[in-house]
């Protein structure tokens, strides 16, 4: 009844999402980091700033003390989850760039639960809010998922487009129906106090959300190494024709991959509401979903790699926010680094002319 | 009411220009086999270059030229990473978005010492072109006349792109490359160079589109000024299935949505819902195309099965 999937969408032959994790050589693993830091240094130097000093300050403000490390881990949490969400899809051969959309829907659902069911005890309310966040994220991801599985609609375009729809949809909901009574613009009411995740390390906002994200990373590793469904997803990603030949339901695998990806994206948004913002804020995400793509790519889909990459981006954003306070260097430097990392994570570095010359000497 | 519609249509022409141009560029790129997610940053670079050069020289047309060159340069680098260095085009495109947005976010406060809007001394915008006679026609006049030169160029680009793709050897080779790169290469078509060429053309179009925003629609630069138009352009050529006339129709419709969004925002219709339309239309139109394709494949399969049964094979 369901059309075969996994076979490339017409016009999409040039895109092989499962291939983007290839090339596990040290050069390819560390190259993007090094090149991004070099590009950042050049930008700093050309604008008359002290590159080494800035990086040193960045390192100090993100890793140089307990509070700083806690803040880094707070910033790590959402991008670790969106990174895992992206990686699940990519490893299954699904080019889901719509985690940002799931994140918005999840955040909105969690906030709605948090300010609606005010009478419930804390743990129960938190459980409901996080579950609703996951469900909302999954349902959102189900739209491109079904379109891909049933009719082979190119998911790159649909997920990209649906991100904007999700951002505008939640913006409409919050501004027209769920505006906080005490504040004029763009924010929902605060969630019930007992729904807030408590800090593990005051005054930072490090909460159980980070621990949960780590546990989910373990589950991710378990899924792909120890379970049948994980094996089927991996096969679907690596070689859909082979997967179909050995009896894997490709349409089912596509749906499952989208659902897991959507749940993780939604939960990422939910935790951001319960642990950091305590309400839904219109356009609140600085692109956590897109950073997730960089995290998944830099971590090469490997759980340890994803955690390290997430911490790297967490450190950049928490350190970057601090140096914006202490110096005149804008937070946008972080976007330069992140963009460069993304580009060079998918470039085959061994094909760069100067690298090729260098490799010949070694 | 008809006044409101007329107002929207009059505003739609300049609002569509940048979307139409970027969509035409993206269309050529798509026909060459590259989905260009980098139209938005290419527009931003064009918008910035146009403002700087126009302010330096006092000549907005030099600004346009420089914007096209800058877009072409960025297109070439982007294409190189995909065609020669094996980068995934979607990820590289998303990365380019972040990189360029971050670059301008960094550049304006640190080098130009401004927080939001760049308005250099001596900046000259594009003059409006008034077409004699047509201008006087009520209704039609303000829709057709009184725009900047880039708007007319964008209209002209639609038939030109169509002729290029379907009537010139280069265009046909380009489409062959996009349709089946290996077969085209086997037939002696320099596919890599053609794909690079198509991305450079996309860069030229996107650069010009950006320049129209910063010298035509307004006369200034800020890093939010493209406002997702590169992605609406992407929506337009997906809506148009990478065919010039349909894509142009999509771009104009989305331009009308945009013009309507501004006007309706004050009349109580949520602007978010109007802004959402281009993205929803694309998802819907892609789905319709896919459903139709799916049904065709199914019917063919059923017909084949029926003929086998009739022939007594099964």
XYZ file of C-alpha atoms in Angstrom:
676
model
C 0.000 0.000 0.000
C 2.828 2.340 0.844
C 5.188 3.432 -1.891
C 8.766 2.372 -1.764
C 11.132 4.883 -0.270
C 14.831 5.080 0.234
C 15.214 5.071 -3.496
C 16.403 8.564 -4.312
C 13.750 11.166 -4.887
C 13.780 12.313 -8.522
C 16.009 15.351 -8.788
C 17.701 14.522 -5.518
C 20.212 12.020 -6.872
C 23.121 14.283 -6.084
C 22.310 14.327 -2.373
C 23.306 11.309 -0.313
C 22.654 12.137 3.342
C 24.130 8.970 4.772
C 27.371 9.723 2.969
C 27.965 12.975 4.837
C 29.246 11.032 7.833
C 31.914 9.249 5.809
C 35.660 9.799 5.838
C 36.658 8.959 9.375
C 40.216 10.144 9.161
C 41.925 12.417 11.703
C 42.302 15.103 9.057
C 38.589 15.074 8.342
C 37.690 14.908 12.044
C 39.844 17.758 13.297
C 40.211 19.777 10.103
C 36.875 21.655 10.347
C 37.643 22.806 13.937
C 41.100 24.022 13.013
C 40.009 25.764 9.821
C 37.074 27.461 11.590
C 39.348 28.764 14.338
C 41.794 30.001 11.678
C 39.027 31.751 9.734
C 37.809 33.327 12.983
C 41.377 34.441 13.768
C 41.768 36.041 10.352
C 38.469 37.911 10.785
C 39.549 39.087 14.251
C 42.987 40.206 13.019
C 41.623 41.998 9.942
C 39.201 43.916 12.152
C 42.103 44.946 14.378
C 41.336 42.646 17.299
C 43.687 40.380 19.232
C 42.856 36.875 18.001
C 44.775 34.851 20.582
C 43.544 37.069 23.391
C 39.966 36.693 22.228
C 40.203 32.902 22.012
C 41.849 32.807 25.433
C 39.030 34.920 26.865
C 36.529 32.673 25.108
C 38.117 29.580 26.656
C 38.245 31.179 30.109
C 34.656 32.366 29.969
C 33.386 28.983 28.878
C 35.585 26.464 30.705
C 37.629 28.431 33.234
C 35.586 27.740 36.391
C 32.652 25.847 37.829
C 30.076 28.501 36.944
C 31.509 28.907 33.467
C 31.464 25.158 32.857
C 27.906 24.951 34.173
C 26.842 27.719 31.780
C 28.544 25.905 28.926
C 26.639 22.725 29.744
C 23.377 24.706 29.869
C 24.127 25.918 26.347
C 25.176 22.398 25.348
C 21.837 20.809 26.251
C 19.645 22.065 23.377
C 22.270 21.553 20.686
C 23.137 18.076 21.968
C 19.478 17.109 21.584
C 19.028 18.752 18.182
C 22.345 17.181 17.143
C 21.046 13.741 18.090
C 17.740 14.494 16.360
C 19.599 15.369 13.169
C 21.971 12.411 13.453
C 19.133 9.892 13.809
C 17.651 11.142 10.569
C 20.948 11.440 8.671
C 22.062 7.942 9.661
C 18.748 6.624 8.401
C 19.297 8.313 5.057
C 16.785 11.062 5.773
C 17.853 14.611 5.150
C 15.767 16.171 7.908
C 16.756 19.830 8.225
C 13.482 20.544 10.038
C 14.518 19.932 13.645
C 14.173 23.665 14.257
C 10.451 23.355 13.497
C 9.982 20.448 15.913
C 11.859 22.451 18.527
C 9.423 25.361 18.222
C 6.366 23.137 18.409
C 7.830 21.241 21.378
C 8.661 24.437 23.230
C 5.183 25.769 22.646
C 3.533 22.541 23.827
C 5.649 22.422 26.997
C 4.909 26.050 27.796
C 1.203 25.533 27.190
C 1.133 22.564 29.591
C 3.191 24.547 32.104
C 0.859 27.539 32.278
C -2.385 25.594 31.823
C -2.250 22.730 34.343
C -1.214 24.938 37.252
C -2.785 22.709 39.908
C -0.677 19.615 39.244
C 2.301 18.606 41.384
C 5.743 19.508 39.955
C 7.107 16.131 38.836
C 3.837 15.144 37.155
C 3.501 18.503 35.427
C 7.106 18.312 34.202
C 6.512 14.802 32.905
C 3.361 15.917 31.069
C 5.074 18.996 29.643
C 8.103 17.062 28.368
C 5.890 14.317 26.923
C 3.692 16.834 25.131
C 6.821 18.534 23.806
C 8.020 15.239 22.363
C 4.608 14.438 20.881
C 4.288 17.888 19.329
C 7.768 17.636 17.821
C 7.025 14.160 16.479
C 3.688 15.162 14.958
C 5.356 18.094 13.250
C 8.063 15.807 11.833
C 5.373 13.361 10.757
C 4.177 15.790 8.056
C 7.352 15.604 5.930
C 7.771 12.001 7.101
C 4.482 10.824 5.620
C 4.998 12.893 2.485
C 8.400 11.258 2.010
C 7.308 7.733 2.865
C 4.039 7.735 0.961
C 4.757 9.886 -2.095
C 8.538 10.394 -2.084
C 8.283 14.155 -1.645
C 11.792 15.633 -1.302
C 12.212 16.065 2.456
C 15.029 18.618 2.190
C 12.655 21.199 0.783
C 9.604 20.325 2.873
C 11.486 20.276 6.178
C 13.280 23.528 5.350
C 9.991 25.226 4.432
C 8.125 23.812 7.426
C 10.693 25.408 9.758
C 9.418 28.810 8.710
C 5.837 27.635 9.022
C 6.528 26.395 12.577
C 8.189 29.648 13.625
C 5.345 31.731 12.160
C 2.654 29.378 13.498
C 3.901 29.569 17.087
C 4.423 33.311 16.677
C 0.788 33.664 15.630
C -0.437 31.461 18.496
C 1.500 33.315 21.164
C 0.736 36.813 19.864
C -2.960 36.268 19.203
C -4.106 33.740 21.790
C -1.552 33.166 24.538
C -0.004 36.522 25.276
C 1.187 37.077 28.844
C -1.224 39.536 30.495
C 1.531 41.552 32.171
C 3.831 41.858 29.147
C 2.994 43.640 25.929
C 4.775 41.542 23.341
C 5.660 38.128 22.080
C 5.722 36.062 25.269
C 3.372 33.494 26.762
C 2.511 33.553 30.489
C 5.122 32.049 32.804
C 4.812 28.336 33.504
C 3.764 27.268 37.010
C 6.642 27.617 39.479
C 6.633 23.908 40.300
C 7.112 23.099 36.601
C 10.488 24.835 36.531
C 13.434 22.477 36.508
C 15.491 23.217 39.623
C 19.139 24.100 39.358
C 21.690 21.433 40.170
C 24.330 24.093 40.663
C 22.935 27.527 41.593
C 23.213 30.227 40.385
C 23.585 28.550 36.987
C 20.604 27.108 35.144
C 22.202 23.686 34.904
C 19.319 21.289 35.439
C 18.320 17.679 35.081
C 17.751 18.511 31.398
C 21.476 18.136 30.730
C 21.556 14.757 32.495
C 18.525 13.705 30.470
C 20.265 14.758 27.259
C 23.261 12.591 28.178
C 20.956 9.647 28.909
C 19.281 10.164 25.547
C 22.751 10.048 23.968
C 23.264 6.640 25.563
C 19.886 5.550 24.205
C 20.934 6.809 20.782
C 24.091 4.681 20.924
C 22.058 1.710 22.134
C 19.487 2.176 19.362
C 22.042 2.012 16.579
C 24.278 -0.721 18.006
C 21.982 -3.090 19.887
C 18.475 -2.975 18.478
C 16.831 -4.414 15.391
C 15.080 -1.187 14.564
C 18.403 0.667 14.805
C 19.978 -1.855 12.462
C 17.137 -1.446 10.008
C 17.451 2.331 10.135
C 21.192 2.094 9.542
C 20.736 -0.260 6.601
C 18.068 2.000 5.132
C 20.555 4.854 5.345
C 23.553 2.986 3.992
C 21.965 1.049 1.174
C 18.205 1.293 0.656
C 18.151 -1.256 -2.181
C 19.924 -3.823 -0.027
C 17.655 -2.978 2.901
C 14.584 -3.567 0.765
C 16.023 -6.795 -0.598
C 16.476 -8.204 2.918
C 12.868 -7.345 3.756
C 13.167 -4.075 5.627
C 10.029 -1.947 5.360
C 11.602 1.204 3.959
C 8.523 3.397 4.354
C 8.246 2.271 7.964
C 11.902 3.037 8.583
C 11.503 6.519 7.132
C 8.525 7.219 9.399
C 10.325 5.874 12.470
C 13.398 7.976 11.751
C 11.269 11.109 11.370
C 9.338 10.337 14.560
C 12.468 9.819 16.680
C 14.041 12.922 15.180
C 10.891 14.925 15.896
C 10.589 13.687 19.489
C 14.179 14.712 20.229
C 13.709 18.112 18.605
C 10.490 18.672 20.545
C 12.074 17.636 23.837
C 14.972 20.019 23.163
C 12.433 22.845 22.897
C 10.523 21.638 25.962
C 13.643 21.601 28.148
C 14.529 25.092 26.971
C 11.151 26.300 28.260
C 11.134 24.343 31.545
C 14.772 24.916 32.424
C 15.804 28.252 30.951
C 13.072 30.591 29.686
C 10.085 29.448 31.843
C 7.722 30.592 29.055
C 7.332 30.457 25.314
C 9.033 33.387 23.605
C 8.293 34.275 19.987
C 11.372 33.534 17.780
C 13.279 32.314 20.871
C 15.709 29.975 19.125
C 18.997 31.363 17.831
C 18.988 28.418 15.421
C 19.417 25.452 17.794
C 18.073 23.180 15.060
C 20.670 24.373 12.561
C 23.472 24.150 15.117
C 22.262 20.586 15.569
C 23.157 19.901 11.938
C 26.685 21.176 12.574
C 26.883 19.079 15.752
C 25.760 15.912 13.986
C 28.186 16.466 11.120
C 31.151 17.378 13.292
C 30.444 14.411 15.559
C 30.169 12.227 12.432
C 27.020 10.655 13.831
C 29.016 9.002 16.611
C 27.589 9.451 20.142
C 30.898 10.529 21.688
C 31.618 12.792 18.753
C 28.169 14.359 19.036
C 28.626 15.069 22.759
C 32.049 16.648 22.152
C 30.765 18.713 19.237
C 27.759 19.841 21.289
C 30.049 20.921 24.134
C 32.202 22.785 21.603
C 29.202 24.753 20.339
C 27.842 25.128 23.875
C 31.169 26.608 24.964
C 31.242 28.930 21.954
C 27.792 30.281 22.651
C 28.145 30.657 26.440
C 31.685 32.040 26.128
C 30.617 34.214 23.219
C 27.757 35.701 25.232
C 30.236 36.589 27.988
C 32.883 38.174 25.767
C 30.155 40.261 24.191
C 29.702 41.723 27.684
C 33.414 42.164 28.425
C 34.666 43.343 25.050
C 33.308 44.912 21.870
C 33.390 41.606 19.993
C 29.888 40.687 18.822
C 28.369 37.260 19.348
C 28.186 36.986 15.547
C 31.778 35.735 15.603
C 30.263 32.449 16.795
C 28.099 32.245 13.673
C 31.176 32.742 11.512
C 32.868 29.820 13.275
C 29.762 27.651 13.083
C 29.145 28.361 9.403
C 32.769 27.588 8.576
C 32.627 24.354 10.555
C 29.519 23.269 8.641
C 31.040 23.975 5.246
C 34.353 22.311 6.001
C 32.724 19.353 7.739
C 31.229 18.318 4.392
C 34.152 19.333 2.191
C 36.495 16.443 1.523
C 39.568 18.113 2.911
C 41.961 15.734 1.190
C 40.765 17.203 -2.116
C 41.838 20.743 -1.192
C 44.847 21.590 -3.387
C 47.211 22.662 -0.583
C 46.230 19.674 1.562
C 46.893 17.345 -1.352
C 50.356 18.819 -1.771
C 50.973 18.510 1.961
C 49.748 14.903 2.057
C 52.168 14.010 -0.712
C 55.074 15.196 1.481
C 54.023 13.229 4.551
C -11.818 47.227 -1.754
C -10.599 47.491 -5.340
C -8.397 50.342 -4.125
C -6.842 47.979 -1.597
C -6.208 45.352 -4.276
C -4.743 47.984 -6.570
C -2.531 49.164 -3.719
C -1.305 45.632 -3.106
C -0.611 45.066 -6.810
C 1.262 48.360 -7.095
C 3.396 47.422 -4.106
C 3.801 43.872 -5.395
C 5.917 44.791 -8.427
C 8.900 46.179 -6.502
C 8.377 43.590 -3.734
C 8.521 40.746 -6.274
C 11.630 41.951 -8.106
C 14.246 40.537 -5.757
C 12.321 37.279 -5.317
C 11.853 36.937 -9.080
C 15.528 37.574 -9.863
C 16.848 35.252 -7.174
C 14.343 32.585 -8.241
C 15.510 32.845 -11.882
C 19.105 32.391 -10.720
C 18.173 29.481 -8.486
C 16.198 27.943 -11.338
C 19.212 27.945 -13.657
C 21.274 26.446 -10.852
C 18.626 23.769 -10.219
C 18.480 22.921 -13.926
C 22.247 22.415 -13.680
C 21.762 20.005 -10.789
C 22.505 22.185 -7.763
C 19.871 23.152 -5.195
C 21.096 26.558 -4.115
C 20.312 27.162 -0.439
C 22.876 29.979 -0.599
C 20.734 32.486 -2.519
C 19.993 34.408 0.669
C 23.650 35.065 1.608
C 24.456 35.865 -2.040
C 21.677 38.470 -1.978
C 23.032 39.896 1.257
C 26.533 40.208 -0.190
C 25.052 41.883 -3.280
C 23.049 44.322 -1.162
C 26.113 45.280 0.861
C 28.465 45.614 -2.111
C 25.940 47.736 -3.980
C 25.619 50.166 -1.074
C 29.374 50.490 -0.555
C 30.212 50.941 -4.234
C 27.319 53.302 -4.896
C 28.393 55.459 -1.950
C 32.036 55.454 -3.035
C 31.401 56.295 -6.665
C 28.093 58.138 -6.449
C 26.858 55.911 -9.261
C 24.159 53.362 -8.406
C 24.698 51.490 -11.687
C 28.295 50.772 -10.720
C 26.805 49.517 -7.466
C 24.626 47.081 -9.411
C 27.599 45.904 -11.426
C 29.720 45.380 -8.325
C 26.882 43.471 -6.647
C 26.701 41.111 -9.617
C 30.467 40.565 -9.519
C 30.383 39.917 -5.767
C 27.487 37.474 -6.168
C 29.351 35.713 -8.967
C 32.469 35.397 -6.826
C 30.572 33.926 -3.906
C 28.733 31.623 -6.325
C 32.022 30.372 -7.736
C 33.480 29.570 -4.317
C 30.246 27.884 -3.248
C 30.113 25.864 -6.461
C 33.753 24.887 -6.176
C 33.177 23.415 -2.733
C 30.369 21.271 -4.167
C 31.678 20.253 -7.587
C 35.401 19.872 -6.828
C 35.610 19.300 -3.096
C 32.660 16.951 -2.702
C 30.687 19.086 -0.248
C 27.042 18.279 0.305
C 25.178 21.162 -1.308
C 22.491 21.505 1.346
C 24.859 21.571 4.312
C 27.307 23.858 2.502
C 24.401 26.180 1.677
C 23.158 26.293 5.259
C 26.744 26.878 6.411
C 27.111 29.736 3.944
C 23.954 31.328 5.369
C 25.376 31.274 8.888
C 28.814 32.388 7.781
C 27.665 35.395 5.765
C 25.049 36.484 8.295
C 27.658 36.181 11.050
C 30.172 38.064 8.924
C 27.922 41.096 8.488
C 26.791 40.912 12.115
C 30.446 41.090 13.069
C 31.566 43.575 10.436
C 29.026 46.355 10.995
C 29.681 47.023 14.705
C 33.435 46.360 14.669
C 34.596 47.959 11.414
C 31.793 50.351 10.494
C 31.000 51.170 14.137
C 27.259 50.951 13.666
C 24.712 48.724 15.363
C 21.960 48.418 12.799
C 21.755 50.284 9.551
C 24.579 51.210 7.206
C 23.844 54.516 5.504
C 27.142 55.843 4.170
C 27.465 59.483 3.065
C 26.990 59.981 -0.662
C 24.849 56.871 -1.141
C 22.723 57.183 -4.281
C 19.720 54.939 -4.855
C 18.290 53.802 -8.174
C 16.097 56.360 -9.934
C 12.561 55.395 -10.880
C 11.875 54.901 -14.549
C 8.726 56.612 -15.775
C 7.355 55.216 -19.003
C 5.559 57.888 -21.029
C 1.905 57.282 -21.996
C 1.615 54.017 -20.046
C 2.114 56.027 -16.895
C -1.141 57.879 -17.536
C -3.335 54.776 -17.836
C -5.392 54.574 -14.643
C -4.840 51.378 -12.681
C -2.299 49.838 -15.021
C 0.022 52.868 -14.998
C 1.250 52.693 -11.407
C 1.623 48.901 -11.652
C 3.752 48.949 -14.805
C 5.499 52.313 -14.669
C 7.608 54.083 -12.073
C 9.877 51.261 -10.942
C 13.655 51.015 -10.870
C 15.558 49.605 -13.831
C 16.244 46.299 -12.071
C 12.526 45.585 -11.879
C 12.266 45.827 -15.656
C 15.409 43.711 -15.994
C 13.795 41.076 -13.792
C 10.745 40.967 -16.074
C 13.008 40.728 -19.105
C 14.983 37.928 -17.485
C 12.044 35.505 -17.631
C 11.901 35.119 -21.450
C 15.703 35.394 -21.643
C 16.227 32.538 -19.198
C 13.626 30.507 -21.050
C 15.340 31.048 -24.410
C 18.724 30.315 -22.855
C 17.646 27.023 -21.298
C 15.586 25.653 -24.161
C 16.964 27.263 -27.321
C 20.749 27.560 -26.907
C 23.300 24.714 -27.021
C 24.770 25.825 -23.694
C 21.355 25.801 -22.025
C 20.529 22.371 -23.391
C 23.872 20.991 -22.227
C 23.237 22.524 -18.827
C 19.861 20.838 -18.562
C 21.403 17.555 -19.655
C 23.963 17.935 -16.869
C 21.244 18.470 -14.304
C 19.104 15.626 -15.610
C 21.844 13.014 -15.729
C 25.376 14.100 -15.040
C 27.057 10.822 -15.941
C 25.280 10.490 -19.261
C 26.060 14.112 -20.095
C 29.725 13.628 -19.244
C 29.846 10.506 -21.350
C 28.454 12.569 -24.227
C 31.369 14.956 -23.855
C 29.647 17.739 -21.930
C 32.007 19.490 -19.459
C 29.550 18.910 -16.609
C 31.612 20.255 -13.713
C 32.351 23.500 -15.511
C 28.694 23.845 -16.499
C 27.522 23.320 -12.946
C 29.999 25.950 -11.772
C 28.751 28.247 -14.508
C 25.146 27.778 -13.394
C 26.043 28.621 -9.799
C 27.954 31.707 -10.921
C 24.874 32.810 -12.892
C 22.765 32.191 -9.789
C 25.213 34.371 -7.861
C 24.919 37.164 -10.448
C 21.112 37.057 -10.258
C 21.078 36.895 -6.466
C 23.636 39.708 -6.207
C 21.494 41.881 -8.466
C 18.420 40.935 -6.422
C 20.175 42.061 -3.254
C 21.257 45.304 -4.889
C 17.662 46.023 -5.868
C 16.717 45.724 -2.190
C 19.444 48.052 -0.953
C 19.359 50.612 -3.787
C 15.836 50.261 -5.170
C 13.331 49.331 -2.456
C 15.218 51.278 0.214
C 18.555 53.082 0.145
C 20.522 51.549 2.981
C 21.979 48.248 4.189
C 21.298 46.150 7.237
C 21.923 42.486 7.838
C 18.238 41.574 8.087
C 17.251 43.276 4.864
C 16.941 40.142 2.740
C 14.438 38.820 5.316
C 14.258 35.272 3.971
C 13.639 36.340 0.335
C 16.338 33.927 -0.806
C 14.301 31.103 0.681
C 11.070 32.440 -0.807
C 12.914 32.403 -4.147
C 13.767 28.763 -3.450
C 10.080 28.212 -2.760
C 9.227 29.930 -6.063
C 11.405 27.748 -8.282
C 10.294 24.617 -6.479
C 6.702 25.751 -6.948
C 7.490 26.326 -10.646
C 9.241 22.970 -11.024
C 12.327 24.932 -12.226
C 10.475 26.162 -15.321
C 10.800 29.906 -16.059
C 7.175 30.945 -16.632
C 5.716 28.982 -13.708
C 8.564 30.079 -11.447
C 7.951 33.718 -12.390
C 4.272 33.240 -11.599
C 5.221 31.802 -8.203
C 7.604 34.677 -7.502
C 4.953 37.265 -8.357
C 2.309 35.493 -6.250
C 4.717 35.346 -3.309
C 5.547 39.027 -3.897
C 1.823 39.804 -3.707
C 1.622 37.825 -0.439
C 4.453 39.897 0.911
C 2.932 43.197 -0.144
C -0.414 42.001 1.217
C 1.190 40.908 4.489
C 2.299 44.465 5.226
C -1.105 45.921 4.431
C -3.210 43.236 6.061
C -1.112 43.351 9.230
C -2.757 46.642 10.155
C -6.264 45.446 9.272
C -6.389 42.591 11.784
C -5.456 39.630 9.571
C -2.427 38.080 11.322
C 0.670 38.884 9.268
C 2.195 35.563 10.351
C -0.480 33.646 8.467
C 0.095 35.635 5.289
C 3.886 35.240 5.564
C 3.415 31.520 5.993
C 1.659 31.139 2.638
C 4.681 30.836 0.297
C 6.143 28.018 2.376
C 2.821 26.194 2.627
C 2.161 26.612 -1.093
C 5.501 24.960 -1.857
C 4.880 21.996 0.410
C 1.431 21.580 -1.145
C 2.596 21.928 -4.740
C 5.491 19.494 -4.218
C 3.011 17.054 -2.737
C 0.594 17.427 -5.645
C 3.377 16.848 -8.166
C 4.526 13.764 -6.249
C 1.009 12.347 -5.896
C 0.413 12.730 -9.613
C 3.740 11.054 -10.413
C 2.941 8.274 -7.977
C -0.490 7.667 -9.545
C 1.028 7.541 -13.022
C 3.572 4.937 -11.930
C 0.851 2.881 -10.261
C -1.455 2.973 -13.275
C 1.371 1.899 -15.529
C 2.092 -1.004 -13.170
C -1.591 -1.999 -13.093
C -1.846 -1.812 -16.877
C 1.232 -4.011 -17.234
C -0.184 -6.548 -14.781
C -3.532 -6.551 -16.623
C -1.905 -7.155 -19.984
C 0.116 -10.015 -18.528
C -3.067 -11.583 -17.157
C -4.830 -11.091 -20.471
C -1.957 -12.755 -22.281
C -2.342 -15.708 -19.958
C 1.134 -15.401 -18.481
C -0.252 -15.385 -14.953
